[in-house]
């Protein structure tokens, strides 16, 4: 009887201790004790794991280097492909932005019909300021049609084949454009030169030309449509005793970096040669 | 190498030179001057020892250039024919030093070709000013041509070596 009673008391005591310990543990009171007890085990585990991984790496290293090298080559190849793609996309973005700009220009000037063309080369002779474009008579291009960009006047079509055309730039020494100074509404003539410098000539002496004046095409001569932006007056040359004053003009188009142009297809230039009287035989 | 293979290589080299001239070298300007890769290729082929007969290829190069250029057609063709003539004469006289011949013919050929172009444009009534054309176009073009003369000669010489039968290669 006494034995079974003491056995019961022992069970109850152990249960109370266990319940007490659990309550203390759930209450967070045992954390310092656990920490103090676990730290040596964790340190030992870390040390063991580190040594094991060192040995593992040492044993398996050759295989990994080979696979890493293969992977590296694979990734390098992928990187070069992606770089190529990036360059292509950047080029496409550049072309697209140019085409968007041309489209904006065409929308802003709906009175004309346009054909867009890429510049595929320049005249092989350094004496001639011409560019070659990739649209020709198959696309409705004809000799004499004006050529513009979103910035302003480029020139006019000089020769046409089925799939390409040659455009005379306004900077060419044989180019002549009838222009109008915007502020004074004065008519003048723009000449190109061997050095690609542009000169506005035949400005009357009594006209007050100011640096920065905008120069637009006039419809005189019938070679170009009116009101296409050409450039800005840069330097005025006024000499006493001369009938006219002249001025250097800064073109609005960058002719060295021409990539795409618009050809105005619904403008028919007037053939002025027919109006020049010739000697009757 | 068989004759027709030589003809194909010469045709391709002339065609490539004209295309490169229009698409690339005409855009690379020093002042207003540009290198003339067609002239250099013609000169380089002409001064090769045992080189091919370049007269027909000169006519082809001149015709292609005249077709693409706004210069009157009677400027590039006679210009290149003159350059080929000068190159043939020089090759016979200083064949022991082809590099010197290349530089000399490039110098004389460029001057002759430009002088001819300037003269024709002047006679046509353009607003050509000789001094301006000389200083802004001809001299920079001459410099570029002389710079490119040696690389072009090396490339053409290499192609010429490949074209020779094996027992003749040096």
Tab-separated table of C-alpha atoms in Angstrom:
chain	number	residue	atom	x	y	z
A	1	UNK	CA	0.000	0.000	0.000
A	2	UNK	CA	2.808	2.385	1.047
A	3	UNK	CA	4.741	1.414	-2.088
A	4	UNK	CA	1.888	2.222	-4.441
A	5	UNK	CA	1.269	5.521	-2.641
A	6	UNK	CA	4.902	6.620	-2.961
A	7	UNK	CA	4.843	5.582	-6.656
A	8	UNK	CA	1.796	7.819	-7.225
A	9	UNK	CA	3.452	10.744	-5.463
A	10	UNK	CA	6.568	10.313	-7.684
A	11	UNK	CA	4.460	10.361	-10.856
A	12	UNK	CA	2.577	13.440	-9.756
A	13	UNK	CA	5.840	15.189	-8.851
A	14	UNK	CA	7.438	14.358	-12.199
A	15	UNK	CA	4.292	15.474	-14.037
A	16	UNK	CA	4.251	18.765	-12.126
A	17	UNK	CA	7.956	19.319	-12.894
A	18	UNK	CA	7.388	18.546	-16.601
A	19	UNK	CA	4.317	20.798	-16.761
A	20	UNK	CA	6.255	23.493	-14.920
A	21	UNK	CA	9.178	23.241	-17.287
A	22	UNK	CA	6.797	23.385	-20.289
A	23	UNK	CA	5.037	26.433	-18.882
A	24	UNK	CA	8.405	28.101	-18.260
A	25	UNK	CA	9.543	27.173	-21.788
A	26	UNK	CA	6.362	28.475	-23.450
A	27	UNK	CA	6.625	31.581	-21.312
A	28	UNK	CA	10.115	32.227	-22.674
A	29	UNK	CA	11.823	31.909	-19.338
A	30	UNK	CA	13.964	29.001	-20.519
A	31	UNK	CA	15.482	30.786	-23.573
A	32	UNK	CA	18.745	31.876	-21.874
A	33	UNK	CA	19.160	28.370	-20.576
A	34	UNK	CA	18.530	26.837	-24.029
A	35	UNK	CA	20.845	29.343	-25.651
A	36	UNK	CA	23.604	28.591	-23.263
A	37	UNK	CA	23.092	24.901	-23.830
A	38	UNK	CA	22.756	25.084	-27.669
A	39	UNK	CA	25.654	27.410	-28.473
A	40	UNK	CA	28.418	24.812	-28.103
A	41	UNK	CA	26.439	22.355	-30.201
A	42	UNK	CA	25.824	24.912	-32.951
A	43	UNK	CA	29.492	25.922	-32.979
A	44	UNK	CA	30.559	22.342	-33.192
A	45	UNK	CA	28.037	21.661	-35.959
A	46	UNK	CA	29.242	24.672	-37.937
A	47	UNK	CA	32.886	23.648	-37.578
A	48	UNK	CA	32.062	20.123	-38.688
A	49	UNK	CA	29.963	21.274	-41.610
A	50	UNK	CA	32.613	23.724	-42.781
A	51	UNK	CA	35.318	21.054	-42.707
A	52	UNK	CA	33.032	18.633	-44.510
A	53	UNK	CA	32.236	21.143	-47.245
A	54	UNK	CA	35.943	21.928	-47.617
A	55	UNK	CA	36.711	18.280	-48.120
A	56	UNK	CA	33.708	17.915	-50.456
A	57	UNK	CA	34.826	20.874	-52.556
A	58	UNK	CA	38.352	19.522	-52.703
A	59	UNK	CA	37.127	16.129	-53.887
A	60	UNK	CA	34.545	17.384	-56.374
A	61	UNK	CA	36.406	20.527	-57.601
A	62	UNK	CA	37.716	19.263	-60.975
A	63	UNK	CA	34.284	18.232	-62.104
A	64	UNK	CA	32.806	21.563	-61.054
A	65	UNK	CA	35.513	23.621	-62.793
A	66	UNK	CA	34.831	21.793	-66.020
A	67	UNK	CA	31.097	22.305	-65.715
A	68	UNK	CA	31.607	25.925	-64.687
A	69	UNK	CA	33.851	26.527	-67.648
A	70	UNK	CA	31.238	25.053	-69.947
A	71	UNK	CA	28.571	27.143	-68.295
A	72	UNK	CA	30.783	30.226	-68.557
A	73	UNK	CA	31.251	29.687	-72.280
A	74	UNK	CA	27.513	29.166	-72.634
A	75	UNK	CA	26.773	32.365	-70.730
A	76	UNK	CA	29.408	34.331	-72.627
A	77	UNK	CA	27.830	33.184	-75.859
A	78	UNK	CA	24.423	34.218	-74.546
A	79	UNK	CA	25.815	37.610	-73.478
A	80	UNK	CA	27.299	38.225	-76.914
A	81	UNK	CA	23.990	37.263	-78.542
A	82	UNK	CA	22.142	39.615	-76.223
A	83	UNK	CA	24.628	42.393	-76.925
A	84	UNK	CA	24.057	41.879	-80.641
A	85	UNK	CA	20.326	42.047	-80.038
A	86	UNK	CA	20.765	45.230	-77.993
A	87	UNK	CA	22.750	46.853	-80.814
A	88	UNK	CA	20.125	45.800	-83.356
A	89	UNK	CA	17.340	47.110	-81.158
A	90	UNK	CA	19.156	50.381	-80.556
A	91	UNK	CA	19.567	50.731	-84.305
A	92	UNK	CA	15.877	49.981	-84.785
A	93	UNK	CA	14.989	52.548	-82.124
A	94	UNK	CA	17.178	55.111	-83.869
A	95	UNK	CA	15.571	54.351	-87.246
A	96	UNK	CA	12.118	54.353	-85.698
A	97	UNK	CA	12.671	57.711	-84.032
A	98	UNK	CA	13.799	59.165	-87.366
A	99	UNK	CA	10.739	57.703	-89.093
A	100	UNK	CA	8.455	59.008	-86.306
A	101	UNK	CA	9.962	62.459	-86.737
A	102	UNK	CA	9.376	62.257	-90.493
A	103	UNK	CA	5.833	61.048	-89.866
A	104	UNK	CA	5.217	63.966	-87.495
A	105	UNK	CA	6.457	66.329	-90.189
A	106	UNK	CA	4.177	64.703	-92.774
A	107	UNK	CA	1.194	65.000	-90.403
A	108	UNK	CA	2.003	68.611	-89.662
A	109	UNK	CA	2.140	69.386	-93.392
A	110	UNK	CA	-0.801	67.461	-94.822
A	111	UNK	CA	-0.954	69.558	-97.993
A	112	UNK	CA	1.843	67.450	-99.480
A	113	UNK	CA	2.145	63.764	-100.280
A	114	UNK	CA	5.380	62.139	-99.185
A	115	UNK	CA	7.466	59.084	-99.910
A	116	UNK	CA	10.056	58.218	-97.253
A	117	UNK	CA	13.472	56.996	-98.393
A	118	UNK	CA	16.733	55.977	-96.774
A	119	UNK	CA	20.015	57.592	-97.738
A	120	UNK	CA	22.232	54.799	-99.067
A	121	UNK	CA	25.302	56.732	-100.091
A	122	UNK	CA	26.935	59.936	-101.219
A	123	UNK	CA	28.301	60.993	-104.555
A	124	UNK	CA	31.682	59.287	-105.108
A	125	UNK	CA	33.189	62.604	-106.232
A	126	UNK	CA	34.070	65.020	-103.411
A	127	UNK	CA	33.284	67.927	-105.741
A	128	UNK	CA	29.594	67.092	-105.888
A	129	UNK	CA	27.149	67.439	-102.967
A	130	UNK	CA	24.662	64.716	-103.819
A	131	UNK	CA	23.186	61.772	-101.918
A	132	UNK	CA	21.728	58.534	-103.199
A	133	UNK	CA	18.360	57.301	-101.882
A	134	UNK	CA	16.722	53.887	-102.077
A	135	UNK	CA	13.486	54.951	-103.828
A	136	UNK	CA	13.122	55.446	-107.563
A	137	UNK	CA	10.616	55.657	-110.377
A	138	UNK	CA	8.959	52.419	-109.198
A	139	UNK	CA	7.896	54.367	-106.095
A	140	UNK	CA	6.644	57.361	-108.058
A	141	UNK	CA	9.782	59.458	-107.730
A	142	UNK	CA	10.431	61.872	-110.585
A	143	UNK	CA	13.214	64.273	-111.461
A	144	UNK	CA	12.823	67.691	-109.838
A	145	UNK	CA	10.755	66.593	-106.846
A	146	UNK	CA	11.664	68.464	-103.637
A	147	UNK	CA	13.301	66.502	-100.825
A	148	UNK	CA	12.879	67.438	-97.156
A	149	UNK	CA	13.397	66.084	-93.649
A	150	UNK	CA	11.455	66.878	-90.506
A	151	UNK	CA	13.947	69.712	-89.992
A	152	UNK	CA	13.702	71.386	-93.350
A	153	UNK	CA	14.757	71.506	-96.978
A	154	UNK	CA	17.350	69.011	-98.236
A	155	UNK	CA	17.357	69.499	-102.004
A	156	UNK	CA	15.679	68.040	-105.048
A	157	UNK	CA	15.767	64.858	-107.065
A	158	UNK	CA	18.339	65.124	-109.834
A	159	UNK	CA	18.311	61.684	-111.468
A	160	UNK	CA	16.077	58.642	-111.126
A	161	UNK	CA	16.436	54.939	-111.835
A	162	UNK	CA	13.847	52.240	-111.170
A	163	UNK	CA	14.943	51.552	-107.612
A	164	UNK	CA	17.094	54.513	-106.603
A	165	UNK	CA	17.497	58.230	-107.104
A	166	UNK	CA	20.157	60.898	-106.777
A	167	UNK	CA	19.363	64.039	-104.804
A	168	UNK	CA	21.176	67.339	-105.263
A	169	UNK	CA	21.671	68.952	-101.851
A	170	UNK	CA	21.090	72.664	-101.450
A	171	UNK	CA	24.773	72.935	-100.457
A	172	UNK	CA	25.937	71.890	-103.933
A	173	UNK	CA	27.693	74.604	-105.909
A	174	UNK	CA	25.112	74.336	-108.701
A	175	UNK	CA	22.131	74.614	-106.358
A	176	UNK	CA	19.959	77.707	-106.376
A	177	UNK	CA	16.894	78.109	-104.161
A	178	UNK	CA	14.487	81.028	-104.133
A	179	UNK	CA	13.989	81.940	-100.491
A	180	UNK	CA	12.149	84.452	-98.338
A	181	UNK	CA	13.353	86.062	-95.112
A	182	UNK	CA	10.557	85.519	-92.643
A	183	UNK	CA	10.729	88.734	-90.629
A	184	UNK	CA	10.902	91.147	-93.547
A	185	UNK	CA	9.189	88.970	-96.170
A	186	UNK	CA	12.066	89.790	-98.530
A	187	UNK	CA	12.706	87.550	-101.506
A	188	UNK	CA	16.301	86.431	-102.060
A	189	UNK	CA	18.353	83.665	-103.678
A	190	UNK	CA	20.229	80.963	-101.799
A	191	UNK	CA	23.392	79.578	-103.416
A	192	UNK	CA	25.461	76.541	-102.455
A	193	UNK	CA	29.216	76.417	-102.813
A	194	UNK	CA	32.212	74.144	-103.140
A	195	UNK	CA	32.773	74.375	-99.390
A	196	UNK	CA	29.095	73.602	-98.612
A	197	UNK	CA	28.680	77.113	-97.250
A	198	UNK	CA	25.306	78.648	-98.061
A	199	UNK	CA	24.952	82.256	-99.089
A	200	UNK	CA	21.751	84.269	-99.339
A	201	UNK	CA	22.178	86.778	-102.145
A	202	UNK	CA	20.178	89.568	-103.788
A	203	UNK	CA	18.900	91.046	-100.525
A	204	UNK	CA	18.142	94.752	-101.165
A	205	UNK	CA	20.361	97.184	-99.269
A	206	UNK	CA	17.430	98.901	-97.566
A	207	UNK	CA	16.211	95.708	-95.919
A	208	UNK	CA	17.183	95.391	-92.252
A	209	UNK	CA	18.413	91.832	-92.008
A	210	UNK	CA	19.062	90.541	-88.509
A	211	UNK	CA	21.218	87.603	-87.469
A	212	UNK	CA	18.965	84.698	-86.643
A	213	UNK	CA	16.314	85.594	-89.220
A	214	UNK	CA	14.528	82.499	-90.450
A	215	UNK	CA	14.872	81.615	-94.112
A	216	UNK	CA	12.018	79.810	-95.854
A	217	UNK	CA	11.479	78.720	-99.420
A	218	UNK	CA	9.427	80.980	-101.626
A	219	UNK	CA	7.380	79.627	-104.464
A	220	UNK	CA	9.212	81.848	-106.966
A	221	UNK	CA	10.746	79.919	-109.801
A	222	UNK	CA	8.465	76.996	-109.212
A	223	UNK	CA	11.295	74.715	-108.140
A	224	UNK	CA	10.263	74.269	-104.510
A	225	UNK	CA	6.966	74.619	-102.647
A	226	UNK	CA	6.639	77.673	-100.419
A	227	UNK	CA	7.281	77.901	-96.681
A	228	UNK	CA	9.718	75.045	-96.158
A	229	UNK	CA	12.225	75.914	-93.461
A	230	UNK	CA	15.747	76.223	-94.884
A	231	UNK	CA	17.925	77.814	-92.209
A	232	UNK	CA	18.884	80.903	-90.229
A	233	UNK	CA	20.869	83.979	-91.184
A	234	UNK	CA	24.271	83.801	-89.562
A	235	UNK	CA	26.489	86.652	-90.776
A	236	UNK	CA	25.438	89.665	-92.854
A	237	UNK	CA	27.812	91.093	-95.457
A	238	UNK	CA	26.880	94.652	-96.315
A	239	UNK	CA	29.187	96.681	-98.531
A	240	UNK	CA	28.783	100.323	-99.531
A	241	UNK	CA	28.234	100.881	-103.218
A	242	UNK	CA	26.745	97.451	-103.803
A	243	UNK	CA	23.199	97.016	-105.069
A	244	UNK	CA	22.504	94.088	-102.801
A	245	UNK	CA	23.681	92.721	-99.501
A	246	UNK	CA	24.480	89.081	-98.887
A	247	UNK	CA	24.357	86.857	-95.824
A	248	UNK	CA	25.784	83.524	-94.740
A	249	UNK	CA	23.133	81.039	-93.761
A	250	UNK	CA	23.279	78.145	-91.313
A	251	UNK	CA	21.229	75.283	-92.779
A	252	UNK	CA	18.737	73.652	-90.488
A	253	UNK	CA	19.476	70.182	-91.858
A	254	UNK	CA	22.678	68.396	-90.882
A	255	UNK	CA	23.761	67.138	-94.311
A	256	UNK	CA	26.644	65.027	-93.034
A	257	UNK	CA	24.314	62.896	-90.905
A	258	UNK	CA	21.417	62.411	-93.311
A	259	UNK	CA	19.816	58.998	-92.823
A	260	UNK	CA	16.258	59.303	-94.092
A	261	UNK	CA	14.400	61.861	-96.174
A	262	UNK	CA	10.922	62.599	-97.460
A	263	UNK	CA	10.251	63.242	-101.131
A	264	UNK	CA	7.283	65.488	-101.883
A	265	UNK	CA	5.554	63.622	-104.693
A	266	UNK	CA	2.583	65.869	-105.411
A	267	UNK	CA	4.652	68.919	-106.312
A	268	UNK	CA	5.376	69.453	-109.989
A	269	UNK	CA	8.331	71.764	-110.541
A	270	UNK	CA	8.059	74.298	-113.340
A	271	UNK	CA	10.544	73.722	-116.142
A	272	UNK	CA	11.962	77.253	-116.394
A	273	UNK	CA	14.456	76.314	-119.113
A	274	UNK	CA	11.581	76.384	-121.596
A	275	UNK	CA	10.887	80.029	-120.718
A	276	UNK	CA	14.425	81.192	-121.430
A	277	UNK	CA	14.505	82.676	-124.938
A	278	UNK	CA	16.936	81.086	-127.357
A	279	UNK	CA	18.313	82.416	-130.600
A	280	UNK	CA	16.198	81.451	-133.597
A	281	UNK	CA	18.369	79.806	-136.261
B	1	UNK	CA	44.173	30.014	-111.063
B	2	UNK	CA	41.945	29.809	-114.131
B	3	UNK	CA	41.399	33.013	-116.165
B	4	UNK	CA	37.691	33.184	-115.446
B	5	UNK	CA	38.388	32.991	-111.691
B	6	UNK	CA	40.781	35.935	-112.045
B	7	UNK	CA	38.090	37.830	-113.921
B	8	UNK	CA	35.532	37.102	-111.191
B	9	UNK	CA	37.922	38.308	-108.483
B	10	UNK	CA	38.740	41.471	-110.429
B	11	UNK	CA	35.065	42.118	-111.129
B	12	UNK	CA	34.194	41.654	-107.449
B	13	UNK	CA	37.070	43.830	-106.271
B	14	UNK	CA	36.056	46.668	-108.604
B	15	UNK	CA	32.376	46.322	-107.673
B	16	UNK	CA	33.181	46.212	-103.951
B	17	UNK	CA	35.449	49.243	-104.288
B	18	UNK	CA	32.715	51.280	-105.999
B	19	UNK	CA	30.117	50.220	-103.408
B	20	UNK	CA	32.463	51.042	-100.515
B	21	UNK	CA	33.262	54.380	-102.111
B	22	UNK	CA	29.583	55.338	-102.342
B	23	UNK	CA	28.447	53.956	-98.995
B	24	UNK	CA	31.432	54.536	-96.714
B	25	UNK	CA	34.421	56.484	-97.980
B	26	UNK	CA	32.385	59.337	-99.481
B	27	UNK	CA	30.985	60.034	-96.012
B	28	UNK	CA	34.386	60.084	-94.287
B	29	UNK	CA	35.426	63.633	-95.003
B	30	UNK	CA	38.543	65.548	-94.152
B	31	UNK	CA	37.470	69.149	-94.752
B	32	UNK	CA	35.590	68.467	-98.041
B	33	UNK	CA	38.012	65.833	-99.294
B	34	UNK	CA	37.391	62.095	-99.366
B	35	UNK	CA	39.536	59.068	-100.091
B	36	UNK	CA	39.085	57.467	-103.521
B	37	UNK	CA	39.147	53.733	-102.869
B	38	UNK	CA	38.324	52.933	-106.521
B	39	UNK	CA	41.417	54.781	-107.688
B	40	UNK	CA	43.543	53.043	-105.051
B	41	UNK	CA	42.278	49.573	-106.009
B	42	UNK	CA	42.944	50.246	-109.695
B	43	UNK	CA	46.450	51.532	-108.952
B	44	UNK	CA	47.201	48.605	-106.636
B	45	UNK	CA	46.154	46.037	-109.258
B	46	UNK	CA	48.057	47.853	-112.000
B	47	UNK	CA	51.401	47.917	-110.224
B	48	UNK	CA	51.370	44.239	-109.276
B	49	UNK	CA	54.181	42.282	-110.846
B	50	UNK	CA	52.663	40.065	-113.581
B	51	UNK	CA	49.380	41.752	-112.774
B	52	UNK	CA	46.262	41.283	-114.878
B	53	UNK	CA	45.253	43.475	-117.788
B	54	UNK	CA	43.361	46.229	-115.986
B	55	UNK	CA	42.103	48.266	-118.945
B	56	UNK	CA	38.677	46.580	-119.155
B	57	UNK	CA	38.279	46.744	-115.384
B	58	UNK	CA	39.232	50.419	-115.421
B	59	UNK	CA	36.471	51.022	-117.967
B	60	UNK	CA	34.062	49.130	-115.704
B	61	UNK	CA	35.110	51.130	-112.608
B	62	UNK	CA	34.897	54.413	-114.520
B	63	UNK	CA	31.482	53.562	-115.940
B	64	UNK	CA	30.062	52.530	-112.555
B	65	UNK	CA	31.423	55.676	-110.906
B	66	UNK	CA	30.103	57.848	-113.728
B	67	UNK	CA	26.689	56.210	-113.365
B	68	UNK	CA	26.504	56.925	-109.633
B	69	UNK	CA	28.118	60.344	-109.674
B	70	UNK	CA	26.657	63.676	-110.687
B	71	UNK	CA	29.959	64.493	-112.385
B	72	UNK	CA	29.653	64.459	-116.182
B	73	UNK	CA	30.250	60.921	-117.453
B	74	UNK	CA	33.297	62.083	-119.366
B	75	UNK	CA	35.131	62.947	-116.125
B	76	UNK	CA	35.475	59.679	-114.120
B	77	UNK	CA	36.092	57.329	-117.049
B	78	UNK	CA	38.951	59.237	-118.721
B	79	UNK	CA	40.258	60.072	-115.239
B	80	UNK	CA	40.584	56.433	-114.223
B	81	UNK	CA	41.957	55.482	-117.660
B	82	UNK	CA	44.657	58.128	-117.224
B	83	UNK	CA	45.457	56.770	-113.758
B	84	UNK	CA	45.745	53.234	-115.148
B	85	UNK	CA	48.031	54.509	-117.901
B	86	UNK	CA	50.261	56.281	-115.380
B	87	UNK	CA	50.320	53.157	-113.198
B	88	UNK	CA	51.316	50.890	-116.109
B	89	UNK	CA	54.110	53.261	-117.116
B	90	UNK	CA	55.373	53.525	-113.539
B	91	UNK	CA	55.178	49.786	-112.951
B	92	UNK	CA	57.501	49.133	-115.878
B	93	UNK	CA	60.052	51.638	-114.618
B	94	UNK	CA	60.158	51.101	-110.865
B	95	UNK	CA	58.921	47.518	-110.572
B	96	UNK	CA	61.598	46.682	-107.965
B	97	UNK	CA	59.945	48.947	-105.410
B	98	UNK	CA	56.190	48.433	-105.656
B	99	UNK	CA	55.387	50.370	-102.467
B	100	UNK	CA	57.202	53.424	-103.797
B	101	UNK	CA	55.367	52.985	-107.088
B	102	UNK	CA	52.053	52.724	-105.256
B	103	UNK	CA	52.658	55.969	-103.354
B	104	UNK	CA	53.970	57.771	-106.416
B	105	UNK	CA	51.080	56.720	-108.660
B	106	UNK	CA	48.572	57.532	-105.902
B	107	UNK	CA	50.063	61.002	-105.616
B	108	UNK	CA	50.182	61.703	-109.355
B	109	UNK	CA	46.924	59.852	-110.103
B	110	UNK	CA	44.932	61.752	-107.479
B	111	UNK	CA	46.254	65.080	-108.728
B	112	UNK	CA	45.513	64.209	-112.357
B	113	UNK	CA	42.028	62.903	-111.559
B	114	UNK	CA	41.117	65.970	-109.468
B	115	UNK	CA	42.606	68.375	-112.001
B	116	UNK	CA	40.494	66.756	-114.698
B	117	UNK	CA	37.331	66.971	-112.550
B	118	UNK	CA	37.982	70.621	-111.645
B	119	UNK	CA	38.682	71.513	-115.273
B	120	UNK	CA	35.505	69.858	-116.530
B	121	UNK	CA	33.366	71.505	-113.831
B	122	UNK	CA	34.999	74.846	-114.588
B	123	UNK	CA	34.374	74.472	-118.329
B	124	UNK	CA	30.779	73.543	-117.611
B	125	UNK	CA	30.305	76.949	-116.074
B	126	UNK	CA	29.987	75.999	-112.422
B	127	UNK	CA	31.036	78.351	-109.661
B	128	UNK	CA	34.238	76.373	-109.192
B	129	UNK	CA	37.109	78.234	-107.578
B	130	UNK	CA	40.411	76.513	-108.248
B	131	UNK	CA	42.208	77.639	-105.076
B	132	UNK	CA	39.290	76.633	-102.878
B	133	UNK	CA	38.933	73.264	-104.611
B	134	UNK	CA	42.672	72.670	-104.290
B	135	UNK	CA	42.950	73.486	-100.595
B	136	UNK	CA	39.642	72.110	-99.332
B	137	UNK	CA	39.073	69.110	-101.579
B	138	UNK	CA	42.195	67.994	-103.421
B	139	UNK	CA	44.844	68.251	-100.708
B	140	UNK	CA	42.764	66.490	-97.998
B	141	UNK	CA	41.785	63.813	-100.555
B	142	UNK	CA	45.437	63.357	-101.465
B	143	UNK	CA	46.368	62.914	-97.809
B	144	UNK	CA	43.623	60.334	-97.260
B	145	UNK	CA	44.593	58.466	-100.435
B	146	UNK	CA	48.244	58.336	-99.383
B	147	UNK	CA	47.241	57.063	-95.932
B	148	UNK	CA	45.133	54.288	-97.442
B	149	UNK	CA	47.537	53.439	-100.279
B	150	UNK	CA	49.716	50.992	-98.316
B	151	UNK	CA	46.837	48.978	-96.735
B	152	UNK	CA	45.074	48.733	-100.107
B	153	UNK	CA	48.313	47.630	-101.771
B	154	UNK	CA	48.839	44.975	-99.067
B	155	UNK	CA	45.322	43.577	-99.521
B	156	UNK	CA	45.558	43.494	-103.316
B	157	UNK	CA	49.055	41.977	-103.170
B	158	UNK	CA	47.746	39.258	-100.865
B	159	UNK	CA	44.876	38.491	-103.240
B	160	UNK	CA	47.318	38.451	-106.157
B	161	UNK	CA	49.500	35.952	-104.252
B	162	UNK	CA	46.490	33.714	-103.665
B	163	UNK	CA	45.609	33.878	-107.356
B	164	UNK	CA	49.020	32.691	-108.533
B	165	UNK	CA	49.632	28.963	-109.097
B	166	UNK	CA	51.319	27.336	-106.068
B	167	UNK	CA	54.698	26.842	-107.785
B	168	UNK	CA	54.912	30.552	-108.572
B	169	UNK	CA	54.058	31.772	-105.078
B	170	UNK	CA	56.910	33.350	-103.170
